Coordinates of C-alpha atoms in Angstrom, one line a residue:
M1 CA 20.6 -2.0 -24.6
K2 CA 17.2 -3.7 -24.0
S3 CA 16.1 -3.8 -20.3
V4 CA 14.1 -6.3 -18.4
C5 CA 12.2 -5.1 -15.3
F6 CA 10.8 -7.7 -12.9
Y7 CA 8.0 -6.7 -10.5
F8 CA 7.1 -9.0 -7.6
N9 CA 3.8 -8.3 -5.9
I10 CA 3.0 -9.3 -2.3
H11 CA -0.5 -9.0 -0.8
Q12 CA -2.6 -10.9 1.7
P13 CA -5.9 -9.7 3.2
F14 CA -7.2 -10.1 6.7
R15 CA -9.7 -12.9 6.0
L16 CA -13.0 -12.7 7.7
K17 CA -14.3 -15.4 10.1
R18 CA -17.8 -17.0 9.7
Y19 CA -19.9 -14.1 11.0
R20 CA -23.6 -14.8 11.4
F21 CA -26.7 -12.6 11.5
F22 CA -27.0 -13.1 15.3
D23 CA -23.4 -11.8 15.8
I24 CA -24.4 -8.4 14.7
G25 CA -24.2 -6.0 17.6
N26 CA -22.7 -8.6 19.9
D27 CA -19.3 -9.4 18.3
H28 CA -17.1 -6.7 17.0
Y29 CA -14.1 -8.9 16.0
Y30 CA -14.4 -10.0 12.4
Y31 CA -11.2 -11.9 11.5
D32 CA -10.1 -15.5 11.2
D33 CA -6.8 -15.4 13.0
F34 CA -6.1 -19.1 12.6
A35 CA -6.5 -18.9 8.8
N36 CA -4.5 -15.7 8.5
D37 CA -1.6 -17.1 10.6
D38 CA -1.7 -20.5 8.7
I39 CA -1.8 -19.0 5.2
I40 CA 0.9 -16.2 5.7
T41 CA 3.2 -18.6 7.5
R42 CA 2.9 -21.3 4.8
L43 CA 3.4 -18.8 2.0
A44 CA 6.5 -17.3 3.7
E45 CA 8.0 -20.8 4.2
Q46 CA 7.3 -22.0 0.7
S47 CA 7.5 -18.8 -1.4
Y48 CA 8.4 -15.5 0.2
I49 CA 11.6 -16.4 2.1
P50 CA 13.0 -18.7 -0.6
M51 CA 12.3 -16.1 -3.3
A52 CA 13.9 -13.3 -1.2
D53 CA 17.0 -15.5 -0.8
T54 CA 17.0 -16.2 -4.5
L55 CA 16.8 -12.5 -5.3
L56 CA 19.6 -11.7 -2.9
E57 CA 21.8 -14.4 -4.5
M58 CA 21.0 -13.1 -8.0
I59 CA 22.0 -9.6 -6.9
R60 CA 25.2 -10.8 -5.2
E61 CA 26.3 -13.2 -8.0
S62 CA 25.7 -10.6 -10.7
N63 CA 27.6 -7.9 -8.7
G64 CA 24.5 -5.8 -8.6
A65 CA 23.6 -6.1 -12.3
F66 CA 20.3 -7.8 -11.4
K67 CA 17.6 -5.3 -10.3
C68 CA 13.9 -5.5 -9.7
A69 CA 10.9 -3.9 -8.0
I70 CA 8.6 -5.1 -5.2
S71 CA 5.1 -3.9 -4.4
I72 CA 3.6 -4.9 -1.0
S73 CA 0.4 -4.0 0.7
G74 CA 0.1 -2.6 4.2
T75 CA -2.2 -5.5 5.3
A76 CA 0.5 -8.0 4.1
I77 CA 3.2 -6.1 6.1
E78 CA 1.0 -6.2 9.2
Q79 CA 0.5 -10.0 9.0
L80 CA 4.2 -10.6 8.3
Q81 CA 5.1 -8.5 11.3
L82 CA 2.7 -10.5 13.4
Y83 CA 3.5 -14.0 12.2
V84 CA 6.7 -14.0 10.1
P85 CA 8.9 -11.1 11.2
E86 CA 12.0 -12.8 9.7
F87 CA 10.7 -12.1 6.2
I88 CA 10.5 -8.3 7.0
D89 CA 14.2 -8.6 7.8
K90 CA 14.7 -10.2 4.3
L91 CA 13.0 -7.3 2.7
K92 CA 15.2 -4.9 4.6
Q93 CA 18.2 -6.7 3.3
L94 CA 16.8 -6.4 -0.3
A95 CA 16.3 -2.7 0.3
D96 CA 19.8 -2.2 1.6
T97 CA 21.3 -3.7 -1.7
G98 CA 20.1 -0.6 -3.6
C99 CA 19.1 -2.9 -6.4
V100 CA 15.4 -3.2 -5.4
E101 CA 12.8 -0.5 -5.8
F102 CA 9.8 -0.6 -3.5
M103 CA 6.6 0.8 -5.2
A104 CA 3.7 2.7 -3.9
G105 CA 0.2 1.4 -3.8
T106 CA -3.0 1.3 -1.7
Y107 CA -2.5 0.2 1.9
A108 CA -5.3 -2.4 2.0
H109 CA -5.0 -3.4 -1.7
S110 CA -8.4 -1.7 -2.1
L111 CA -10.7 -0.4 -4.8
S112 CA -10.7 3.2 -3.3
S113 CA -9.3 4.6 -6.6
L114 CA -12.6 3.7 -8.2
E115 CA -14.8 4.7 -5.3
D116 CA -13.4 7.5 -3.2
P117 CA -10.5 9.7 -4.4
E118 CA -9.8 11.2 -0.9
E119 CA -9.6 7.8 0.7
F120 CA -7.4 6.6 -2.2
M121 CA -4.9 9.3 -1.5
R122 CA -5.0 8.7 2.2
E123 CA -4.2 5.0 1.7
V124 CA -1.3 5.7 -0.6
K125 CA 0.3 8.2 1.8
Q126 CA -0.2 5.7 4.7
L127 CA 1.6 2.9 2.9
D128 CA 4.4 5.4 1.9
R129 CA 5.0 6.3 5.5
I130 CA 5.3 2.6 6.5
L131 CA 7.7 1.8 3.6
L132 CA 9.9 4.8 4.7
R133 CA 9.8 3.8 8.3
L134 CA 10.5 0.1 7.8
F135 CA 12.9 0.1 4.8
G136 CA 14.1 3.6 4.6
V137 CA 12.8 4.0 1.0
K138 CA 10.9 6.8 -0.7
T139 CA 8.6 5.6 -3.4
K140 CA 8.8 7.0 -6.9
T141 CA 6.7 4.5 -8.9
F142 CA 3.0 3.8 -8.4
A143 CA 1.3 0.4 -8.9
N144 CA -2.4 0.4 -8.0
T145 CA -4.4 -2.6 -6.8
E146 CA -4.1 -5.3 -9.5
L147 CA -2.7 -2.5 -11.7
I148 CA -6.1 -0.7 -12.0
Y149 CA -5.7 2.4 -14.1
D150 CA -7.6 5.0 -16.2
D151 CA -7.2 8.7 -17.1
D152 CA -8.8 9.9 -13.9
I153 CA -6.5 7.8 -11.7
A154 CA -3.6 9.1 -13.7
T155 CA -4.5 12.6 -12.6
L156 CA -4.7 11.6 -8.9
V157 CA -1.4 9.7 -9.1
A158 CA 0.4 12.6 -10.7
G159 CA -1.1 15.0 -8.2
M160 CA 0.5 13.0 -5.4
G161 CA 3.9 13.6 -6.9
F162 CA 4.6 10.3 -8.6
R163 CA 6.5 10.4 -11.9
N164 CA 6.0 6.7 -13.0
C165 CA 3.1 4.3 -13.0
L166 CA 2.8 0.6 -13.9
T167 CA -0.4 -0.7 -15.5
A168 CA -1.5 -3.6 -17.6
G169 CA -0.5 -3.9 -21.3
A170 CA -4.1 -4.8 -22.3
K171 CA -4.7 -5.6 -26.0
H172 CA -8.0 -3.7 -26.2
V173 CA -6.1 -0.5 -25.1
L174 CA -2.9 -0.9 -27.0
G175 CA -4.3 -2.2 -30.3
W176 CA -1.3 -2.5 -32.7
K177 CA 1.1 -0.8 -30.2
S178 CA 3.7 -2.8 -28.2
P179 CA 3.8 -2.8 -24.4
N180 CA 7.6 -2.7 -24.6
Y181 CA 7.9 1.1 -24.6
V182 CA 7.5 3.9 -22.2
Y183 CA 4.4 6.0 -22.7
K184 CA 2.9 9.1 -21.1
A185 CA -0.5 9.6 -19.6
A186 CA -3.0 11.7 -21.7
T187 CA -4.4 13.5 -18.7
A188 CA -1.0 14.0 -16.9
P189 CA 1.8 14.4 -19.5
N190 CA 4.5 14.3 -16.8
L191 CA 3.4 10.8 -15.7
R192 CA 5.4 8.0 -17.4
L193 CA 3.5 4.8 -18.0
L194 CA 5.1 1.3 -17.9
L195 CA 3.0 -1.5 -19.4
T196 CA 3.3 -5.2 -18.5
N197 CA 4.1 -7.8 -21.1
D198 CA 1.5 -10.3 -20.3
K199 CA 2.6 -12.9 -22.8
L200 CA 6.2 -13.2 -21.4
A201 CA 5.0 -13.0 -17.8
G202 CA 2.4 -15.7 -18.4
D203 CA 5.1 -18.0 -19.9
I204 CA 6.5 -18.1 -16.4
S205 CA 3.4 -18.0 -14.2
M206 CA 1.1 -20.2 -16.3
N207 CA 3.3 -22.3 -18.7
F208 CA 6.5 -23.1 -16.8
N209 CA 5.1 -26.3 -15.2
R210 CA 2.7 -27.3 -18.0
P211 CA 4.0 -30.3 -19.9
E212 CA 1.4 -30.0 -22.7
W213 CA 2.7 -26.5 -23.6
D214 CA 4.5 -26.5 -27.0
E215 CA 7.6 -24.8 -25.6
Y216 CA 7.9 -27.0 -22.5
P217 CA 10.3 -27.1 -20.7
L218 CA 11.1 -23.4 -20.3
T219 CA 14.8 -22.8 -19.7
A220 CA 16.6 -19.5 -18.8
D221 CA 18.6 -19.4 -22.1
K222 CA 15.4 -20.0 -24.2
Y223 CA 13.6 -17.3 -22.3
M224 CA 16.3 -14.7 -22.8
D225 CA 16.4 -15.7 -26.5
W226 CA 12.8 -14.7 -26.8
I227 CA 13.4 -11.3 -25.1
A228 CA 16.5 -10.7 -27.3
A229 CA 14.4 -11.6 -30.4
T230 CA 11.9 -8.7 -29.8
P231 CA 12.3 -5.8 -32.2
E232 CA 15.5 -3.9 -31.6
Q233 CA 13.8 -0.6 -31.2
E234 CA 11.6 -1.9 -28.3
Q235 CA 13.0 -0.5 -25.1
V236 CA 11.9 -2.4 -22.0
V237 CA 10.1 -5.7 -21.1
N238 CA 8.0 -5.3 -17.9
L239 CA 7.2 -8.6 -16.1
F240 CA 4.6 -8.3 -13.3
L241 CA 4.4 -11.5 -11.2
S242 CA 2.9 -12.4 -7.8
M243 CA 5.6 -13.6 -5.4
D244 CA 3.2 -16.4 -4.5
T245 CA 3.9 -17.9 -7.9
F246 CA 7.4 -18.9 -6.9
G247 CA 7.4 -21.8 -4.5
T248 CA 3.6 -22.1 -4.2
F249 CA 1.9 -22.3 -7.6
L250 CA 5.3 -23.4 -9.0
P251 CA 6.8 -25.6 -6.3
E252 CA 10.5 -25.7 -5.7
S253 CA 10.6 -29.2 -7.3
T254 CA 9.8 -27.6 -10.7
G255 CA 13.2 -25.9 -10.8
I256 CA 11.7 -22.4 -10.8
F257 CA 14.3 -21.0 -8.4
Q258 CA 17.1 -22.4 -10.5
F259 CA 15.5 -20.9 -13.5
M260 CA 15.5 -17.5 -11.9
K261 CA 19.1 -17.7 -10.7
A262 CA 20.3 -18.5 -14.2
L263 CA 18.6 -15.5 -15.9
P264 CA 21.3 -12.9 -15.1
R265 CA 24.1 -14.9 -16.7
F266 CA 22.1 -15.6 -20.0
A267 CA 20.9 -12.0 -20.1
S268 CA 24.5 -10.7 -19.9
E269 CA 25.5 -13.0 -22.7
R270 CA 22.8 -11.4 -24.9
G271 CA 23.5 -7.8 -24.0
I272 CA 20.3 -7.5 -21.9
S273 CA 20.3 -5.5 -18.7
F274 CA 18.0 -5.5 -15.7
S275 CA 16.6 -2.2 -14.4
T276 CA 14.3 -0.7 -11.8
P277 CA 11.2 1.1 -13.0
S278 CA 12.6 4.5 -12.0
E279 CA 15.8 3.8 -13.9
V280 CA 13.8 2.9 -17.0
C281 CA 11.7 6.1 -16.9
S282 CA 14.7 8.3 -16.2
H283 CA 16.7 6.9 -19.2
L284 CA 14.0 6.4 -21.8
K285 CA 11.7 9.0 -23.3
P286 CA 8.0 8.3 -23.9
V287 CA 7.2 7.3 -27.5
S288 CA 3.6 8.5 -27.4
E289 CA 0.6 9.5 -25.3
L290 CA -1.8 6.9 -24.0
S291 CA -5.4 7.6 -23.2
I292 CA -7.4 5.1 -21.1
P293 CA -10.9 6.5 -20.5
Y294 CA -12.3 3.3 -18.8
P295 CA -10.6 1.4 -15.9
L296 CA -8.5 -1.5 -16.8
S297 CA -6.6 -4.1 -14.7
D298 CA -4.5 -7.2 -15.0
I299 CA -7.2 -9.6 -14.0
D300 CA -9.0 -12.1 -16.3
E301 CA -9.0 -12.0 -20.1
A302 CA -11.3 -8.9 -20.2
R303 CA -8.6 -6.8 -18.4
D304 CA -11.3 -4.7 -16.8
V305 CA -12.7 -4.2 -13.3
S306 CA -15.7 -6.6 -13.6
A307 CA -14.0 -9.1 -11.3
W308 CA -14.9 -6.7 -8.4
K309 CA -17.7 -4.6 -9.8
G310 CA -19.4 -7.0 -12.2
N311 CA -22.6 -7.9 -10.4
E312 CA -25.3 -6.4 -8.1
L313 CA -23.8 -8.2 -5.0
Q314 CA -20.5 -6.5 -5.4
N315 CA -21.9 -3.1 -6.2
E316 CA -24.3 -3.3 -3.2
A317 CA -21.4 -4.2 -0.8
L318 CA -19.1 -1.5 -2.2
G319 CA -21.9 1.1 -2.1
K320 CA -22.7 0.4 1.5
L321 CA -19.0 0.4 2.6
Y322 CA -18.0 3.7 0.9
S323 CA -21.2 5.4 2.0
V324 CA -19.6 6.0 5.4
A325 CA -16.1 6.9 4.1
E326 CA -16.4 10.6 5.1
R327 CA -17.7 9.7 8.6
V328 CA -14.9 7.2 9.3
S329 CA -12.3 9.7 8.1
L330 CA -13.5 12.1 10.8
C331 CA -13.5 9.7 13.7
D332 CA -10.7 9.1 16.2
D333 CA -11.6 5.5 17.0
R334 CA -8.4 3.6 16.2
R335 CA -10.1 0.2 16.1
L336 CA -12.9 1.5 13.9
K337 CA -10.4 2.9 11.4
Q338 CA -8.4 -0.4 11.4
D339 CA -11.6 -2.4 10.6
W340 CA -12.4 0.2 7.9
E341 CA -9.0 -0.5 6.2
Y342 CA -9.3 -4.3 6.4
L343 CA -12.8 -4.3 5.0
Q344 CA -11.7 -2.4 2.0
S345 CA -9.4 -5.2 0.7
S346 CA -10.4 -6.0 -2.9
D347 CA -10.3 -9.7 -2.1
H348 CA -13.7 -9.6 -0.3
F349 CA -15.4 -8.4 -3.5
Y350 CA -13.4 -10.7 -5.7
Y351 CA -14.9 -13.7 -3.8
M352 CA -18.4 -12.4 -4.8
C353 CA -17.6 -12.7 -8.5
T354 CA -20.1 -14.6 -10.6
K355 CA -18.6 -14.2 -14.0
N356 CA -19.3 -17.1 -16.3
M357 CA -16.1 -17.5 -18.2
K358 CA -13.6 -20.2 -19.1
D359 CA -11.1 -19.0 -16.5
G360 CA -13.9 -18.2 -14.0
A361 CA -12.8 -21.2 -11.9
S362 CA -9.8 -19.1 -10.7
H363 CA -12.2 -16.9 -8.7
A364 CA -13.5 -19.9 -6.8
A365 CA -9.9 -21.3 -6.3
F366 CA -8.9 -18.3 -4.2
S367 CA -12.2 -18.0 -2.2
P368 CA -12.7 -19.5 1.2
Y369 CA -16.5 -19.6 0.6
D370 CA -18.7 -22.2 -0.9
S371 CA -20.2 -19.7 -3.4
P372 CA -20.2 -16.0 -4.3
F373 CA -23.5 -15.6 -2.4
S374 CA -22.0 -17.0 0.8
A375 CA -19.1 -14.6 0.4
F376 CA -21.6 -11.7 0.0
T377 CA -23.8 -12.8 3.0
N378 CA -20.8 -13.2 5.3
Y379 CA -19.4 -9.8 4.3
M380 CA -22.7 -8.0 4.6
N381 CA -23.2 -9.4 8.1
V382 CA -19.8 -8.0 9.1
L383 CA -20.5 -4.7 7.4
A384 CA -23.9 -4.4 9.2
D385 CA -22.1 -4.5 12.5
F386 CA -19.5 -2.1 11.3
L387 CA -22.1 0.4 10.1
V388 CA -23.8 0.2 13.5
R389 CA -20.6 1.2 15.2
V390 CA -20.1 4.1 12.8
Q391 CA -23.7 5.2 13.4
E392 CA -23.1 5.2 17.2
Q393 CA -20.4 7.8 16.7
F394 CA -22.1 9.7 13.9
P395 CA -25.9 9.2 13.8
E396 CA -27.6 9.1 10.4
S397 CA -29.8 12.0 11.4
I398 CA -26.7 14.2 10.9
D399 CA -25.8 14.9 7.3
N400 CA -22.2 14.6 6.2
E401 CA -22.1 18.3 5.5
E402 CA -23.0 19.0 9.1
L403 CA -20.3 16.8 10.6
N404 CA -17.3 19.0 9.9
P405 CA -18.5 22.1 11.7
L406 CA -19.9 20.0 14.6
L407 CA -16.6 18.2 15.0
L408 CA -14.7 21.5 14.8
T409 CA -16.9 22.9 17.6
I410 CA -16.3 19.8 19.7
R411 CA -12.6 19.9 19.2
N412 CA -12.4 23.6 20.0
Q413 CA -14.4 23.0 23.2
A414 CA -12.1 20.1 24.1
A415 CA -9.1 22.4 23.7
E416 CA -10.7 25.1 25.8
I417 CA -11.5 22.5 28.6
A418 CA -7.9 21.3 28.5
S419 CA -6.6 24.8 28.9
L420 CA -9.0 25.5 31.8
N421 CA -8.0 22.3 33.5
K422 CA -4.3 23.3 33.2
E423 CA -5.1 26.7 34.8
V424 CA -7.0 25.0 37.6
T425 CA -4.1 22.7 38.3
S426 CA -1.7 25.7 38.4
L427 CA -4.0 27.6 40.8
R428 CA -4.3 24.6 43.1
T429 CA -0.5 24.2 43.2
N430 CA -0.1 27.9 44.1
I431 CA -2.7 27.6 46.9
L432 CA -0.9 24.6 48.3
N433 CA 2.5 26.3 48.2
A434 CA 0.9 29.3 50.0
D435 CA -0.5 27.2 52.8
E436 CA 3.0 25.6 53.3
G437 CA 4.7 29.0 53.4
V438 CA 6.3 28.8 50.0
P439 CA 6.2 32.1 48.1
V440 CA 3.6 32.1 45.4
V441 CA 5.1 33.2 42.1
I442 CA 2.7 34.2 39.3
E443 CA 3.7 32.5 36.1
E444 CA 3.8 35.6 34.0
V445 CA 6.1 37.4 36.5
A446 CA 8.3 34.4 36.7
E447 CA 8.6 34.2 32.9
T448 CA 9.6 37.9 32.8
E449 CA 12.3 37.4 35.4
V450 CA 13.6 34.3 33.5
K451 CA 13.8 36.4 30.3
K452 CA 15.8 39.1 32.2
A453 CA 18.1 36.5 33.6
D454 CA 18.7 35.1 30.1
A455 CA 19.3 38.5 28.5
P456 CA 22.8 38.8 26.8
A457 CA 25.6 40.0 29.1
K458 CA 26.5 42.8 26.7
K459 CA 23.2 44.6 27.4
R460 CA 23.8 44.5 31.1
A461 CA 27.5 45.5 31.0
P462 CA 27.0 49.3 30.6
R463 CA 24.8 49.4 33.7
K464 CA 27.6 47.7 35.8
A465 CA 30.2 50.1 34.5
A466 CA 28.1 53.1 35.4
A467 CA 27.6 51.7 38.9
K468 CA 31.4 51.4 39.4
K469 CA 32.1 55.0 38.4
T470 CA 29.6 56.3 40.7
T471 CA 31.1 54.4 43.6
A472 CA 34.6 55.7 42.9
K473 CA 33.4 59.3 42.7
D474 CA 31.6 59.0 46.0
T475 CA 34.8 57.7 47.6
K476 CA 36.9 60.7 46.5
K477 CA 34.3 63.0 48.0

């Protein structure tokens, strides 16, 4: 039976406010709270909540036959908790159905997998902890930021214990191969690879509301006919879509929610099932090995990482940010670490994209800035202040290699000081008790007496018996 696996992605960054050169050193708060509140609230009302209700209805009406996967970034979770906590409750309801698999990813939807392996693993573990705490789920499938993947990333992902990974079914990688199979990673044979079917996903996200499209209008039965018409031996169709698509880019008036609700019925009529990525990988064997030596993604026609690392502006910003990664990881300043996470979001670098391509307008459409250079200038002003704060804790005169032993010494000294303070407090208490006529009990002696008192009764019994015999003998005398 052919399976369809829907993946719905949710991510929102903490957008930066207009931060000028003269704010450096004077203002350490970088975020546009009004814009963040407005955007996440509007998206939740138009898209997230209606789509969650749609998925719950699809699961209920199909008696659990409809299944899907959701990936959500930590920054999106934080904003939803702040401004739209009711949507978090909707996600909990979806998790409770047992028909929705939550996938692992980077906490800030960052590019750390390309820049700093240690930071990448830390982010993934941090998001995993939040998903477990909020929704009670343990992730099994990994989906990187915008599905970025290569052979090196495969090694890291497998090393963290994941068995499955979703990435883009890019033509320049697959060649004549179909994305509708399970593959395995060349550098990590135990890691199963699921590849997106960009053609069928695009028919929903890009063509559903386009009257000039040859197949317009798209209906649920027509869509399932296309999936059923794929070669019989093909195993699974992976459809990766942003949840923003439903209700925002495709308004409710287009009938997109009715289209989704009708899919399970027409799928059942054609013998097509819905699965979670873990179910797909557990039931299907890989058909072959896939080697991807250079990073790919699901962005733009090139399907590479040039949308974030394609010009000098972006590389300069990334280089400056990740140059202090080790120092930030060693600090204990909660606010500094929070800013570090928010500044890593890939969106900041996406706004700096200068690619001259036919779909390049999409970069500007998502950007709050007038130009890529304005995005770069604003980000670098914020980053300059952030770097000053990092330098205040760890001066540049100290090499990264020297930081670990220095911090270890500081922490050992702090532990020793805490121990001495505790001893001083105990001595002061004893002195006060002595002045008031209360017997002073040395802690070690007291502990010994407590242990004697708590000793098992069986060990003390023989001594009591001996005492009784002696008393009786003395009485006879």
